[in-house]
Short mmCIF file of C-alpha atoms and ligand atoms in Angstrom, two decimals:
data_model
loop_
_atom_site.label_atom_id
_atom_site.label_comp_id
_atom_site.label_asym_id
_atom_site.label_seq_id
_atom_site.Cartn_x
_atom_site.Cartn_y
_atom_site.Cartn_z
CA UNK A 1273 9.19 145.59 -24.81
CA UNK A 1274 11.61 147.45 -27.24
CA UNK A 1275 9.43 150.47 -27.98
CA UNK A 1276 8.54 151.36 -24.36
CA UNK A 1277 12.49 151.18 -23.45
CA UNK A 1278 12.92 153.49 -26.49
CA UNK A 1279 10.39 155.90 -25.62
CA UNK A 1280 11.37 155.96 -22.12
CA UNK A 1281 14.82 156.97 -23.18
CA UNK A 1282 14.38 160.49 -21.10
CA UNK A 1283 12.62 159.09 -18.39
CA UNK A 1284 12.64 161.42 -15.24
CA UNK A 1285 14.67 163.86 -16.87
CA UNK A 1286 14.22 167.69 -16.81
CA UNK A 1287 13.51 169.09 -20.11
CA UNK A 1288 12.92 172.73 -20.26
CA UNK A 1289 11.99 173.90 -24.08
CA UNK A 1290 10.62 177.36 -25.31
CA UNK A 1291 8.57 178.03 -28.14
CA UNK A 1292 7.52 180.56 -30.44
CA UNK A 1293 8.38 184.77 -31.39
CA UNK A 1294 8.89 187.04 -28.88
CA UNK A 1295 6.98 189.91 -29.21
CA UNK A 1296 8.72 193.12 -27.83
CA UNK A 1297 5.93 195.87 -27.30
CA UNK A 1298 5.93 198.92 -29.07
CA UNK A 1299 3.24 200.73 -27.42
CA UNK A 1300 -0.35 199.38 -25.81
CA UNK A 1301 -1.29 198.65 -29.58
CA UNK A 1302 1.55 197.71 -31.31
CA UNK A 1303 4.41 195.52 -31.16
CA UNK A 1304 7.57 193.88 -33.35
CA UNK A 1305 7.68 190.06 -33.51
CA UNK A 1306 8.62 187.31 -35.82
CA UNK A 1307 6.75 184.90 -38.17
CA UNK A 1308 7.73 181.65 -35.89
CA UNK A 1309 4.43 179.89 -35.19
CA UNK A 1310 5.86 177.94 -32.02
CA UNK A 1311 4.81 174.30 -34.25
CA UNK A 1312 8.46 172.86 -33.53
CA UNK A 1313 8.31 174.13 -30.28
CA UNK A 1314 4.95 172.10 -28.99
CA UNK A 1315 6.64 169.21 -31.56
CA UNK A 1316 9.62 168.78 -29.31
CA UNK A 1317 7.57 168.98 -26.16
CA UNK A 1318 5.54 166.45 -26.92
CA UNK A 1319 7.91 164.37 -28.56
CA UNK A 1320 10.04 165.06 -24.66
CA UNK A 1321 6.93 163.68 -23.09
CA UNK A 1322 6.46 160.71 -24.93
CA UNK A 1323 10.11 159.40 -24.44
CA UNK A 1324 9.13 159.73 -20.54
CA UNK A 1325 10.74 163.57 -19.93
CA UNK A 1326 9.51 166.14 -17.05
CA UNK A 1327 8.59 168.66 -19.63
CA UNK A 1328 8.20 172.55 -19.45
CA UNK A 1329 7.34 174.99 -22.45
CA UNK A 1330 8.10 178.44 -22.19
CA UNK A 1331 5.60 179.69 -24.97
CA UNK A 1332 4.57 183.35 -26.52
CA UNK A 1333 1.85 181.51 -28.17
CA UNK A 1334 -0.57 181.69 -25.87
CA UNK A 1335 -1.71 177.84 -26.82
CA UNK A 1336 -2.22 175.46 -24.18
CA UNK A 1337 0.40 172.23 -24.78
CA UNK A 1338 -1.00 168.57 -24.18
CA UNK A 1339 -1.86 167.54 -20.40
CA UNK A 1340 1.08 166.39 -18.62
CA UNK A 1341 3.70 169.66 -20.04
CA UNK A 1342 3.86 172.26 -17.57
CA UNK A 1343 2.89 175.72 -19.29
CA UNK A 1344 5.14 178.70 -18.63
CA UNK A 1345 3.29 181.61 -21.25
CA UNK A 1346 5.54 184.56 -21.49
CA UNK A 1347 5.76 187.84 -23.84
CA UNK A 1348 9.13 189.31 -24.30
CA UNK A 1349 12.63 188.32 -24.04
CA UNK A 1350 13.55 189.38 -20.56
CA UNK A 1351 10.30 187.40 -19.40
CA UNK A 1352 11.36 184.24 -21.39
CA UNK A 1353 15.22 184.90 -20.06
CA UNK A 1354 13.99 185.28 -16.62
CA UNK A 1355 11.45 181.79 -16.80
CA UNK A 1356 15.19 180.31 -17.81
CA UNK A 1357 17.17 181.29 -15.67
CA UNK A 1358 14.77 180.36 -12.56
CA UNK A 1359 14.87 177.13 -13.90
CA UNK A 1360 18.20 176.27 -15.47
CA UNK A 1361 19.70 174.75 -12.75
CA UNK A 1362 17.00 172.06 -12.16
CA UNK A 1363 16.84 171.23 -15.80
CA UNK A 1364 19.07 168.58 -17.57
CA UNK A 1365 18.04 169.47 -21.24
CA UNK A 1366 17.16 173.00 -22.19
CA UNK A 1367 16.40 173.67 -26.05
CA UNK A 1368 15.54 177.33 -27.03
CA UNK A 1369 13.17 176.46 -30.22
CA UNK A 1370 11.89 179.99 -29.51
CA UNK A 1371 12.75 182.72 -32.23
CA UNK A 1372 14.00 184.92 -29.93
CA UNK A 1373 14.18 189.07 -30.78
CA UNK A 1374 17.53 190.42 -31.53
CA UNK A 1375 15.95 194.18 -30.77
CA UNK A 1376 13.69 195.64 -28.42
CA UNK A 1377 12.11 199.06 -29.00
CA UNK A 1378 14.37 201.73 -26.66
CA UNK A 1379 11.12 203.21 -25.52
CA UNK A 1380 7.88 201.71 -24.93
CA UNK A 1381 5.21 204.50 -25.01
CA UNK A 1382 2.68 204.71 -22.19
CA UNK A 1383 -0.38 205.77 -24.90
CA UNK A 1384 -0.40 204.70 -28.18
CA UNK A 1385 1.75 206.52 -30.23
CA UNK A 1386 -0.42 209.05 -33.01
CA UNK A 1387 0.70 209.68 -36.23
CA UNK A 1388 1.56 214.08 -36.64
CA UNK A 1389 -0.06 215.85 -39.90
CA UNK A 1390 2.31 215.46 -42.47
CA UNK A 1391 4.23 212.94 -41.24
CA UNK A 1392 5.59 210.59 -44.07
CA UNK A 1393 8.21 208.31 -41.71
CA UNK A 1394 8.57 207.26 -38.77
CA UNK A 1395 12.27 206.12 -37.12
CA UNK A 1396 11.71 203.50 -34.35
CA UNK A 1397 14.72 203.32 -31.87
CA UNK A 1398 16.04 199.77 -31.00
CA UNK A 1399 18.39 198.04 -28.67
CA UNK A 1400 20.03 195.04 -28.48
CA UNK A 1401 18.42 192.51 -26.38
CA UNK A 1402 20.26 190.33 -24.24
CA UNK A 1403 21.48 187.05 -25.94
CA UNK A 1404 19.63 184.26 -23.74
CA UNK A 1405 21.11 180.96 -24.54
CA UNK A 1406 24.74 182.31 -25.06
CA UNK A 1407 24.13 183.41 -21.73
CA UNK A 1408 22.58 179.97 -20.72
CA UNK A 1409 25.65 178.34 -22.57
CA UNK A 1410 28.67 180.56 -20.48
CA UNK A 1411 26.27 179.26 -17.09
CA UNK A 1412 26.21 175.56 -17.58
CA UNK A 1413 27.06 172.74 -15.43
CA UNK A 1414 25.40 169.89 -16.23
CA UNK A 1415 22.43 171.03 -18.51
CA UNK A 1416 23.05 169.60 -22.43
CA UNK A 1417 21.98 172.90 -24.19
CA UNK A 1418 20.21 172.87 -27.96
CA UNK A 1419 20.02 176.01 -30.05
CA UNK A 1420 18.21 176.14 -33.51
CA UNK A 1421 19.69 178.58 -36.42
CA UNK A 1422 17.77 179.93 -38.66
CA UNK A 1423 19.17 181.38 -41.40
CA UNK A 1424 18.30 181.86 -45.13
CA UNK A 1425 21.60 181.33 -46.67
CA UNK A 1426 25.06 179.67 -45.64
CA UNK A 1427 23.32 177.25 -44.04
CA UNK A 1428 25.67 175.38 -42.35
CA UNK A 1429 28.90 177.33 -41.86
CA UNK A 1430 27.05 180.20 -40.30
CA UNK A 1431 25.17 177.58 -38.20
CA UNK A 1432 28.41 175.99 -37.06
CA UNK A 1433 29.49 179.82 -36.26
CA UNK A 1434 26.67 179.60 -33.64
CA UNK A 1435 27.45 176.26 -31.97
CA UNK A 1436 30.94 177.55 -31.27
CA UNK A 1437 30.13 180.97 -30.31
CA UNK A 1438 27.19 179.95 -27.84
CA UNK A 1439 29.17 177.13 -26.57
CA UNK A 1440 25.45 174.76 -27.49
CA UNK A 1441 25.45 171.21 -27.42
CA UNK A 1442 23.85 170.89 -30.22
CA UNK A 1443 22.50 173.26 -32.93
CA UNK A 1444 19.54 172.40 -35.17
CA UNK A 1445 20.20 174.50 -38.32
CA UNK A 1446 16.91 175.34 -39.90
CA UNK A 1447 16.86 176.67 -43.43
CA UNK A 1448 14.13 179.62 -43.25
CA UNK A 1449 14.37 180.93 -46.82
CA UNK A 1450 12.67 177.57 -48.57
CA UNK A 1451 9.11 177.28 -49.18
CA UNK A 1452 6.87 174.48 -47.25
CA UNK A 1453 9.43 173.75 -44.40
CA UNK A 1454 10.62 176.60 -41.30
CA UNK A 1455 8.61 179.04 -40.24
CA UNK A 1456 4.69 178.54 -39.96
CA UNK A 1457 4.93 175.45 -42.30
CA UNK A 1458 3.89 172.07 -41.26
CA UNK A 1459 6.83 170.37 -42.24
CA UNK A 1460 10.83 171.10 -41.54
CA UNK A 1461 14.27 169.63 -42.89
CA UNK A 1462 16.89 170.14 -40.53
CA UNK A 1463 20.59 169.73 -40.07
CA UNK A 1464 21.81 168.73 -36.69
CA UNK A 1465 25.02 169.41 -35.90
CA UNK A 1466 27.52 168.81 -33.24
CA UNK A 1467 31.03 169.57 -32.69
CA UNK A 1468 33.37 166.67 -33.68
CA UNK A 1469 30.31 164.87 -35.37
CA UNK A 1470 29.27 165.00 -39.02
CA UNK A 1471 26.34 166.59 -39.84
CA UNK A 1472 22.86 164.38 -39.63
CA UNK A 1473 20.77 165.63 -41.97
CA UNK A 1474 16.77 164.93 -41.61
CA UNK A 1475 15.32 165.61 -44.55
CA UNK A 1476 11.80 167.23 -45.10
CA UNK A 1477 9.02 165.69 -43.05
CA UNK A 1478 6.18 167.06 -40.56
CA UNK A 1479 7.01 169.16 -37.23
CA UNK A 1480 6.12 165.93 -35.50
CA UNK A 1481 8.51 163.46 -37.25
CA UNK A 1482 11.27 165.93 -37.26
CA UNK A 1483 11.12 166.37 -33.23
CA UNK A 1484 10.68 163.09 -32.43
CA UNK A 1485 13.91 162.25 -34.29
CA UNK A 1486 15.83 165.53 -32.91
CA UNK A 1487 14.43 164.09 -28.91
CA UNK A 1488 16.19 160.57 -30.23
CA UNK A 1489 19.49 162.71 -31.22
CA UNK A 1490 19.33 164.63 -27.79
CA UNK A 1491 19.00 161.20 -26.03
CA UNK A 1492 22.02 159.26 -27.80
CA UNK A 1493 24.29 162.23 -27.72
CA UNK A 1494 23.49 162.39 -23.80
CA UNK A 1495 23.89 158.99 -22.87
CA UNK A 1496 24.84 157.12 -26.08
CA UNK A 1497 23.78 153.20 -25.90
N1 LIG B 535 18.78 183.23 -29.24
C1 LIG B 535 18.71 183.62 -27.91
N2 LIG B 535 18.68 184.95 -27.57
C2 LIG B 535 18.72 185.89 -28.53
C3 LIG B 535 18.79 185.51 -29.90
C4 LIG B 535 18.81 184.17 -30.21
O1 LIG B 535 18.68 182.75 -27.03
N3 LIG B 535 18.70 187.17 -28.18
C5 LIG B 535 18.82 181.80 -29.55
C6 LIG B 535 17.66 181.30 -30.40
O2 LIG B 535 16.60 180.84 -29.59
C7 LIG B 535 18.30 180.15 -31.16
C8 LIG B 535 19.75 180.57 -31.30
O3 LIG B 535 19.98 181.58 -30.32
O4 LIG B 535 18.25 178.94 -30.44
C9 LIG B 535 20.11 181.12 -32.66
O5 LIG B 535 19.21 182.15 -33.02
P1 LIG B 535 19.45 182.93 -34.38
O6 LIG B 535 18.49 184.06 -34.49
O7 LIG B 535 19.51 181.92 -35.49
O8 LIG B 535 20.95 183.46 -34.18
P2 LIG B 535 21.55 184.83 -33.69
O9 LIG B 535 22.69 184.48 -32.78
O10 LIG B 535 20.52 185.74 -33.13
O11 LIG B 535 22.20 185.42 -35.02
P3 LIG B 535 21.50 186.20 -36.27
O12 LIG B 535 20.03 186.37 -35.98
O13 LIG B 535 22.25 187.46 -36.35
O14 LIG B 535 21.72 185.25 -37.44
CA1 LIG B 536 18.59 186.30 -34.22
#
């Protein structure tokens, strides 16, 4: 009947999504990350499932997804970049929900690192970590590529800056700055935009709602009906 054609809309097809904040060690105590809870993430992967996808989450959560994703768990960005790229070319959908680290620590220290008498600061070297999904976006052949934004002001024009630049498919522009939707909430409102499309706005609603509509967008722009 209807629904089960609907659902089944990805049926067989290779959907590879990561989730969560990287966390770049600083030393064996320490390390930087990001206040993404992976919640969209496990949203979109189930929401892949349900419309019939082959589904694989690349996760720094550590948190099991449903029965029937297959579970990648990784740490840092080169571990997520390298789960990618071993996989890119046998996926058909890759979306990088994952709040990826712009900066790794130069150094990581062997021993964890001891604060010296006196000392009132403390400078931590970065570097620039590779950029996975521009990377991901210069590589593709076939694979329809999704990038979220998250920014806290210029919502869309700094989002469309992205969907150019990282020659995406499609870029889910997440407003991070608002309380009760982004980061660690329950609920999002998006913006999904596409090059020569309007934007589709999908206002506030949970994780769950919100994915299962962004699956439906993947799905129509793919193949529309
Ligand atoms: N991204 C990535 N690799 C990075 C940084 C970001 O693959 N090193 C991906 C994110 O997973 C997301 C998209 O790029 O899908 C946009 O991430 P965002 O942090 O919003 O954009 P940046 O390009 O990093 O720009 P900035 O943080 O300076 O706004
Ligand atoms: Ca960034």
């Amino acid at each position: 009947y209807v629904m089960s054609r609907r659902q089944g809309r990805l049926q067989d097809v290779h959907v590879v999504i990561t989730a969560g904040g990287t966390q770049e060690p600083i030393d064996p105590v320490r390390r930087l990350t990001n206040r993404s809870s992976g919640k969209m993430g496990y949203a979109l992967a189930a929401a892949a499932l349900q419309a019939g996808a082959n589904v694989t989450l690349i996760s720094t959560t550590g948190r099991q997804p449903p029965f029937g994703i297959t579970y990648v768990p990784v740490t840092d960005v080169r571990q997520m970049q390298q789960a990618l790229t071993a996989r890119f070319a046998a996926s058909d959908i890759v979306i990088m929900a994952a709040a990826v680290a712009d900066w790794r620590p130069a150094r990581v220290a062997q021993e964890k690192i001891k604060k010296q008498p006196g000392q009132e600061t403390w400078q931590l070297d970065l570097v620039r970590n590779p950029d996975i999904i521009a990377g991901l976006g210069a590589q593709k052949t076939h694979q329809f590529l999704v990038g979220f934004a998250a920014e806290t002001q210029d919502l869309i024009a700094n989002a469309e800056k992205k969907l150019a630049a990282k020659h995406v498919d499609m870029l889910v522009a997440n407003d991070v700055g608002k309380p009760g939707i982004g980061f660690g909430a329950e609920d999002n409102a998006v913006v999904l935009l596409q090059s020569g499309t309007a934007p589709q706005y999908l206002p506030k609603a949970p994780k769950t709602t919100i994915a299962a509509q962004v699956i439906s967008a993947i799905a129509a722009a793919r193949t529309p009906d």
